[in-house]
Coordinates of N, CA, C and O in Angstrom, one line a residue:
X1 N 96.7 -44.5 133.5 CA 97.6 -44.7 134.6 C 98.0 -43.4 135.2 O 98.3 -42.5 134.3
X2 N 98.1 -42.9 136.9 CA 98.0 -42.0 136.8 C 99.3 -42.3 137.9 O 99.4 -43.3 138.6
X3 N 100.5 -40.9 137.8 CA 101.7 -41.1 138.3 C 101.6 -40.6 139.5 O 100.9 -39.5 139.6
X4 N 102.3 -41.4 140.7 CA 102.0 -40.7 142.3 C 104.0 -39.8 142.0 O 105.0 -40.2 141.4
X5 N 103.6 -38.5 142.9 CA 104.9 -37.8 142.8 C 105.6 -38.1 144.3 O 104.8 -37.8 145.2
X6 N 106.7 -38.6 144.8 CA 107.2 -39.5 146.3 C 107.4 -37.7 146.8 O 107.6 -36.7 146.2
X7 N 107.4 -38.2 148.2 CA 107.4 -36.9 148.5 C 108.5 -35.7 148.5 O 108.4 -34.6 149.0
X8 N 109.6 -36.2 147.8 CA 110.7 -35.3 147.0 C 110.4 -34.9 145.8 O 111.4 -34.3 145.2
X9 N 109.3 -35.0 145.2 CA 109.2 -34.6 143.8 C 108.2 -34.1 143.6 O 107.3 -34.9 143.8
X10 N 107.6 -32.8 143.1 CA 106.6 -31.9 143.0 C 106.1 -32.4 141.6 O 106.8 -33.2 141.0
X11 N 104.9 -32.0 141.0 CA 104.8 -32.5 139.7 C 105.1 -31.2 138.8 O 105.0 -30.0 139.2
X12 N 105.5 -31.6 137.6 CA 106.2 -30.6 136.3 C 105.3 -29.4 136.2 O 104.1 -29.3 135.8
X13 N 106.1 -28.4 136.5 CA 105.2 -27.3 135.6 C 106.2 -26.3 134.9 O 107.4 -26.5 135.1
X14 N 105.8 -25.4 134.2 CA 106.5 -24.3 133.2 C 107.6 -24.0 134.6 O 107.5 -23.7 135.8
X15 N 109.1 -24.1 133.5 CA 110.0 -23.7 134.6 C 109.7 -21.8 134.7 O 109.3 -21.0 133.8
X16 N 110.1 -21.5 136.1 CA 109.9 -20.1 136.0 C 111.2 -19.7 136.7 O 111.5 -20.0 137.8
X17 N 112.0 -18.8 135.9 CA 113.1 -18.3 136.0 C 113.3 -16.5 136.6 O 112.6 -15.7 136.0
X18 N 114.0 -16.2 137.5 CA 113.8 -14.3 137.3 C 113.7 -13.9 136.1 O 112.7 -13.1 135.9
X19 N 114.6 -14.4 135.2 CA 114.2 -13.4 133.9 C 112.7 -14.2 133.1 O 112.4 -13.9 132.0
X20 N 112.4 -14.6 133.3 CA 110.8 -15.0 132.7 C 109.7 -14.6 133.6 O 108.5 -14.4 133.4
X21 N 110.4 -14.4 134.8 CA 109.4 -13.1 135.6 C 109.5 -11.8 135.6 O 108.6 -11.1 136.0
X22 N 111.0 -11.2 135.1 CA 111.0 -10.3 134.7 C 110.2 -9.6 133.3 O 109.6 -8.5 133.2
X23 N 110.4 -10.5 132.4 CA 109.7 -10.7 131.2 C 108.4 -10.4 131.5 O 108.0 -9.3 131.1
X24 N 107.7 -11.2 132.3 CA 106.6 -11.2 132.3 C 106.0 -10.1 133.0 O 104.7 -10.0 132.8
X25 N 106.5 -9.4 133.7 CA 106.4 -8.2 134.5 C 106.4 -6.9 133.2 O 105.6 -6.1 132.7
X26 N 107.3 -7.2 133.2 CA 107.1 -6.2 131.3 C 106.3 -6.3 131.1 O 105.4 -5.6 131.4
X27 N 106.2 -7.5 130.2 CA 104.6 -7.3 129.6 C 103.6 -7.2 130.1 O 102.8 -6.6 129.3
X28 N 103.0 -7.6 131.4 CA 101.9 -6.7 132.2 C 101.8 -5.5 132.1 O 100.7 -4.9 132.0
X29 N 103.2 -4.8 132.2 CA 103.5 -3.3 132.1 C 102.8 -2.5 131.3 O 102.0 -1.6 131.5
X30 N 103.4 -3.3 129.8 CA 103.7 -3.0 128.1 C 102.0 -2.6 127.9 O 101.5 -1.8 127.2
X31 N 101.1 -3.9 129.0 CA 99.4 -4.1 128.2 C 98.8 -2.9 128.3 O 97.6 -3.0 128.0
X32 N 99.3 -1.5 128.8 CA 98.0 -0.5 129.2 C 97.0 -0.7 128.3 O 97.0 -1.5 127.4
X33 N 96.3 0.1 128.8 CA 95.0 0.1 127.9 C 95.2 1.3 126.8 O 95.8 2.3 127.2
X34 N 94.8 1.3 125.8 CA 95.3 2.2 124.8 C 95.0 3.2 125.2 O 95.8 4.1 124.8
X35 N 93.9 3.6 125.9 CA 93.5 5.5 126.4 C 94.1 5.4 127.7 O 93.9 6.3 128.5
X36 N 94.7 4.5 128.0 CA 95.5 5.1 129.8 C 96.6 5.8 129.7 O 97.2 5.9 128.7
X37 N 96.8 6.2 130.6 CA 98.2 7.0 130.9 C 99.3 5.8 131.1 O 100.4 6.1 130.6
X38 N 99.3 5.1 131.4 CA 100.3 3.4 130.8 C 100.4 2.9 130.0 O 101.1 2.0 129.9
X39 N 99.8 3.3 128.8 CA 99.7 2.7 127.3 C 100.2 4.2 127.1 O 101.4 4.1 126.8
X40 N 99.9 5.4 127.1 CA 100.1 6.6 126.5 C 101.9 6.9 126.8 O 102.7 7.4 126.0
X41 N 102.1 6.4 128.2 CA 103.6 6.9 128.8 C 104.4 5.6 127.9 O 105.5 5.9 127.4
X42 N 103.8 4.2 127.7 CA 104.9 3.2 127.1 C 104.8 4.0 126.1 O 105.7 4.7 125.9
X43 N 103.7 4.1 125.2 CA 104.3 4.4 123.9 C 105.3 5.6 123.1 O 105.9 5.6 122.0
X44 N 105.2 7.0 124.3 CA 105.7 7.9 124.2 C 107.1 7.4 124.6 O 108.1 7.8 124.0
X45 N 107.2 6.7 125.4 CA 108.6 5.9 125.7 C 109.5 5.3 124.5 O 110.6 5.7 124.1
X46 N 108.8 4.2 124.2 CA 109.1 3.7 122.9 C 109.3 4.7 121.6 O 110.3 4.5 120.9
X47 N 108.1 6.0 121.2 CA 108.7 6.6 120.4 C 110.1 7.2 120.6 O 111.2 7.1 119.9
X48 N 109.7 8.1 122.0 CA 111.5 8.4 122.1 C 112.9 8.0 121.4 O 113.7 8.5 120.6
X49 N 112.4 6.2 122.4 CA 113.9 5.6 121.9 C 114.0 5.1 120.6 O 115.1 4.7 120.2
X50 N 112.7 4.9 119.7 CA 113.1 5.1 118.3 C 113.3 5.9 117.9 O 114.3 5.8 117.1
X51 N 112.9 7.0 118.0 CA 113.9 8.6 117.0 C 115.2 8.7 117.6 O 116.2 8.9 116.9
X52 N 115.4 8.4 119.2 CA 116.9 8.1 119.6 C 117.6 6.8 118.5 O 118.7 6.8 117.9
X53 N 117.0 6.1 118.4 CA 117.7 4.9 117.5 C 118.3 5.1 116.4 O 119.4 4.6 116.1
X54 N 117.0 6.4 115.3 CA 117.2 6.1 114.3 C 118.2 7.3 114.2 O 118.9 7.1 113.2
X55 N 118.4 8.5 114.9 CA 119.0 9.5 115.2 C 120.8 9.2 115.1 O 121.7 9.9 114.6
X56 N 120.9 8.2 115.8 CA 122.1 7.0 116.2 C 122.5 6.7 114.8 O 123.7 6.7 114.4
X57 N 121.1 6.2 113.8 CA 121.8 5.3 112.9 C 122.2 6.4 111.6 O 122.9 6.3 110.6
X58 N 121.5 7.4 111.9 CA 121.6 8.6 110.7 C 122.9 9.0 110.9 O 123.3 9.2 109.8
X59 N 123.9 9.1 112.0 CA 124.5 9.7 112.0 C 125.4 9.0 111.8 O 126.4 9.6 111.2
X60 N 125.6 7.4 112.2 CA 126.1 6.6 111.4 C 126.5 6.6 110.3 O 127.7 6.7 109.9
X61 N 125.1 6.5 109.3 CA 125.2 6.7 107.9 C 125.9 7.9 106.9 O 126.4 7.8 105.8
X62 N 125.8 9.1 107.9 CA 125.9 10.3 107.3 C 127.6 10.2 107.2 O 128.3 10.3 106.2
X63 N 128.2 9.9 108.7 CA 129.6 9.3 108.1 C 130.5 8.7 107.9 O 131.8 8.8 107.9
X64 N 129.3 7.4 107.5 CA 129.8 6.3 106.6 C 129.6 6.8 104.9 O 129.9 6.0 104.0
X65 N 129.1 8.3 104.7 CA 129.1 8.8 103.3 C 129.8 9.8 103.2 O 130.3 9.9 102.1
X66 N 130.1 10.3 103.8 CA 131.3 11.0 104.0 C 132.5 10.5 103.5 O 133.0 11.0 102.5
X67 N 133.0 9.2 104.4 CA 133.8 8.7 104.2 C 134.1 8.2 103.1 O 135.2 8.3 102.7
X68 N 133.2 7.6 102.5 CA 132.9 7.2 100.9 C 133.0 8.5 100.2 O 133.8 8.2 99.3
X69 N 132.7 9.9 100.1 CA 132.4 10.4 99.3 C 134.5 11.2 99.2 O 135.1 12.0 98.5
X70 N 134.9 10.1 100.4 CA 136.4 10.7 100.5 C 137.3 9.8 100.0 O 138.5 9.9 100.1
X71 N 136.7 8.6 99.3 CA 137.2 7.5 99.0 C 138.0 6.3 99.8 O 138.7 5.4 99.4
X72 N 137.6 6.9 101.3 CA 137.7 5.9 102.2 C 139.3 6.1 103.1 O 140.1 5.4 103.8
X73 N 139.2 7.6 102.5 CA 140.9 7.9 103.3 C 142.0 7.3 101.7 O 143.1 7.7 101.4
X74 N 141.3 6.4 101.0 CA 142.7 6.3 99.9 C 143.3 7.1 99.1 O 142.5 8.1 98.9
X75 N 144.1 7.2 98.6 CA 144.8 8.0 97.8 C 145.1 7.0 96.6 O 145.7 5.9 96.7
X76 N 144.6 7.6 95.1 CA 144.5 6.4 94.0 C 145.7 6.3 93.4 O 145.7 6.1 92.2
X77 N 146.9 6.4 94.0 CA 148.6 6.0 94.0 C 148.3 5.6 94.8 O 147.6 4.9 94.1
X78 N 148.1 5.2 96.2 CA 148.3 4.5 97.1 C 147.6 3.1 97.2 O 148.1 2.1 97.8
X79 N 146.7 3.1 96.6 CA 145.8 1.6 96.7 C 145.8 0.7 96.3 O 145.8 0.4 95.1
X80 N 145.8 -0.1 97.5 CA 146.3 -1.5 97.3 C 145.3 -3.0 97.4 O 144.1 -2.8 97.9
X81 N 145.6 -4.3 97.2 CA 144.6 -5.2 97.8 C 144.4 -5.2 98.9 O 143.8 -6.3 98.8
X82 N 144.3 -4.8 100.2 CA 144.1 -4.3 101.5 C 143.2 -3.6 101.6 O 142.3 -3.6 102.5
X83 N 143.3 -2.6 100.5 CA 141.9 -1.3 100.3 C 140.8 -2.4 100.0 O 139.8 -2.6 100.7
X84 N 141.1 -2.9 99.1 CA 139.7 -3.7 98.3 C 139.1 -4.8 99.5 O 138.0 -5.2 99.6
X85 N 140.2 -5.0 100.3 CA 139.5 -6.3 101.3 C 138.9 -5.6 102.0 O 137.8 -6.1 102.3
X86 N 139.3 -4.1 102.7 CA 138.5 -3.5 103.8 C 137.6 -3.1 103.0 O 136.5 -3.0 103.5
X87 N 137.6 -2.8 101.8 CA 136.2 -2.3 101.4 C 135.1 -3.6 101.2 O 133.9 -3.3 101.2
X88 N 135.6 -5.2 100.9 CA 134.7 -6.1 100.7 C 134.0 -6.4 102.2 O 133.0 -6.9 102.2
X89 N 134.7 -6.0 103.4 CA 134.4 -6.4 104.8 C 133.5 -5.5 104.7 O 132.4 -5.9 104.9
X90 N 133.7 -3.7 104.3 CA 132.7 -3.0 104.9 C 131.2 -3.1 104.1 O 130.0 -2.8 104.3
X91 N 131.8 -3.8 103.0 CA 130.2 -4.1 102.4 C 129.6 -5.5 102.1 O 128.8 -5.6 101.2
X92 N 130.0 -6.4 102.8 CA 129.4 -7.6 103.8 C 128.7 -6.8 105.0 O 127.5 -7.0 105.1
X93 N 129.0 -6.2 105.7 CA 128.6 -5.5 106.8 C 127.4 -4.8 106.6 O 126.5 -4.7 107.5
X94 N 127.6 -4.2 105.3 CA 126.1 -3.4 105.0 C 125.2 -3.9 103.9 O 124.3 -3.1 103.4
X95 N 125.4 -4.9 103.5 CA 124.6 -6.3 102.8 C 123.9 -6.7 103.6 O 122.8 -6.8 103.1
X96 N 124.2 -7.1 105.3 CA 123.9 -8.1 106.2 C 122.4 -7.1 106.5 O 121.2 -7.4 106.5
X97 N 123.2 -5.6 106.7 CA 121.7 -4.5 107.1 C 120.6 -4.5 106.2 O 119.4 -4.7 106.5
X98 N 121.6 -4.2 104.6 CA 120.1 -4.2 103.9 C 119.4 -4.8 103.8 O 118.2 -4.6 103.7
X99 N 120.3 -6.4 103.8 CA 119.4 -7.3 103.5 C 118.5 -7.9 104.8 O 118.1 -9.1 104.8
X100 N 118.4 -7.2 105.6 CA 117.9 -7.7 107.0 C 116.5 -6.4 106.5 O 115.3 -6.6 106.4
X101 N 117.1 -5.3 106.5 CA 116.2 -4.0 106.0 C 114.9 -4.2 105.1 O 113.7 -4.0 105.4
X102 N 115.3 -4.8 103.9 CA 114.4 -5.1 102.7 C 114.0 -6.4 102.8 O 113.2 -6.7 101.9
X103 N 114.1 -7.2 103.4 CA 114.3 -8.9 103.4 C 114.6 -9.6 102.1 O 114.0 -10.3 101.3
X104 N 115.7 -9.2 102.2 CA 116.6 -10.2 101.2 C 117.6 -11.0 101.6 O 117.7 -11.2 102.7
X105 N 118.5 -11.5 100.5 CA 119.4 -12.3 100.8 C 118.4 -13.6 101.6 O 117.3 -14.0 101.3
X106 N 119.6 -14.0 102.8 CA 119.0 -14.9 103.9 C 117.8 -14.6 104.9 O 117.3 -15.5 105.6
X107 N 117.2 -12.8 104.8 CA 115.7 -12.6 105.1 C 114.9 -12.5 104.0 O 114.4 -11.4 104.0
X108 N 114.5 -13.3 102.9 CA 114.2 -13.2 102.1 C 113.0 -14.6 102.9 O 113.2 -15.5 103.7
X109 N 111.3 -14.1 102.2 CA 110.9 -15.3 102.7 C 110.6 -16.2 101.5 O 110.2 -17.4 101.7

């Protein structure tokens, strides 16, 4: 059986949205050829913004150890159950990373 479309109705195809033509423009972009100057410029691009990334996250880390290695600003007369809760939030927070990092926890396959 084959369906007639009335003349208000086009027949179904993949919806196409700006952003799935933007998308898709990318990735035309993204395809150089590995010896072109469009594969050589994306990837020099991309290295960039990963040493920018990881540059970001080092410095992150560095003081987020810091701060640990200061006991977190407490003073051990001062510390209270408040300390222990921000310290359970800040390491839920870096559980979520490692375990996303190593794939564990809930990235575990």
């Amino acid at each position: 059986m084959q369906l007639s479309y009335g003349a208000r109705h086009e027949p179904p195809h993949p919806q196409t949205t700006p952003r799935h033509e933007l998308r898709a423009e990318k990735a035309r972009r993204n395809k150089g050829e590995p010896g072109s100057a469009t594969g050589s410029r994306n990837r020099a691009n991309a290295l960039a913004a990963f040493i920018g990334k990881k540059a970001e996250i080092d410095e992150m880390l560095a003081r987020l150890q810091a701060l640990s290695d200061d006991h977190f600003n407490a003073h051990p007369d001062e510390v209270n159950w408040g300390h222990v809760g921000t310290l359970e939030h800040y390491a839920s927070l870096v559980k979520r990373i490692t375990d996303s990092a190593f794939g564990e926890g809930e990235h575990a396959e």
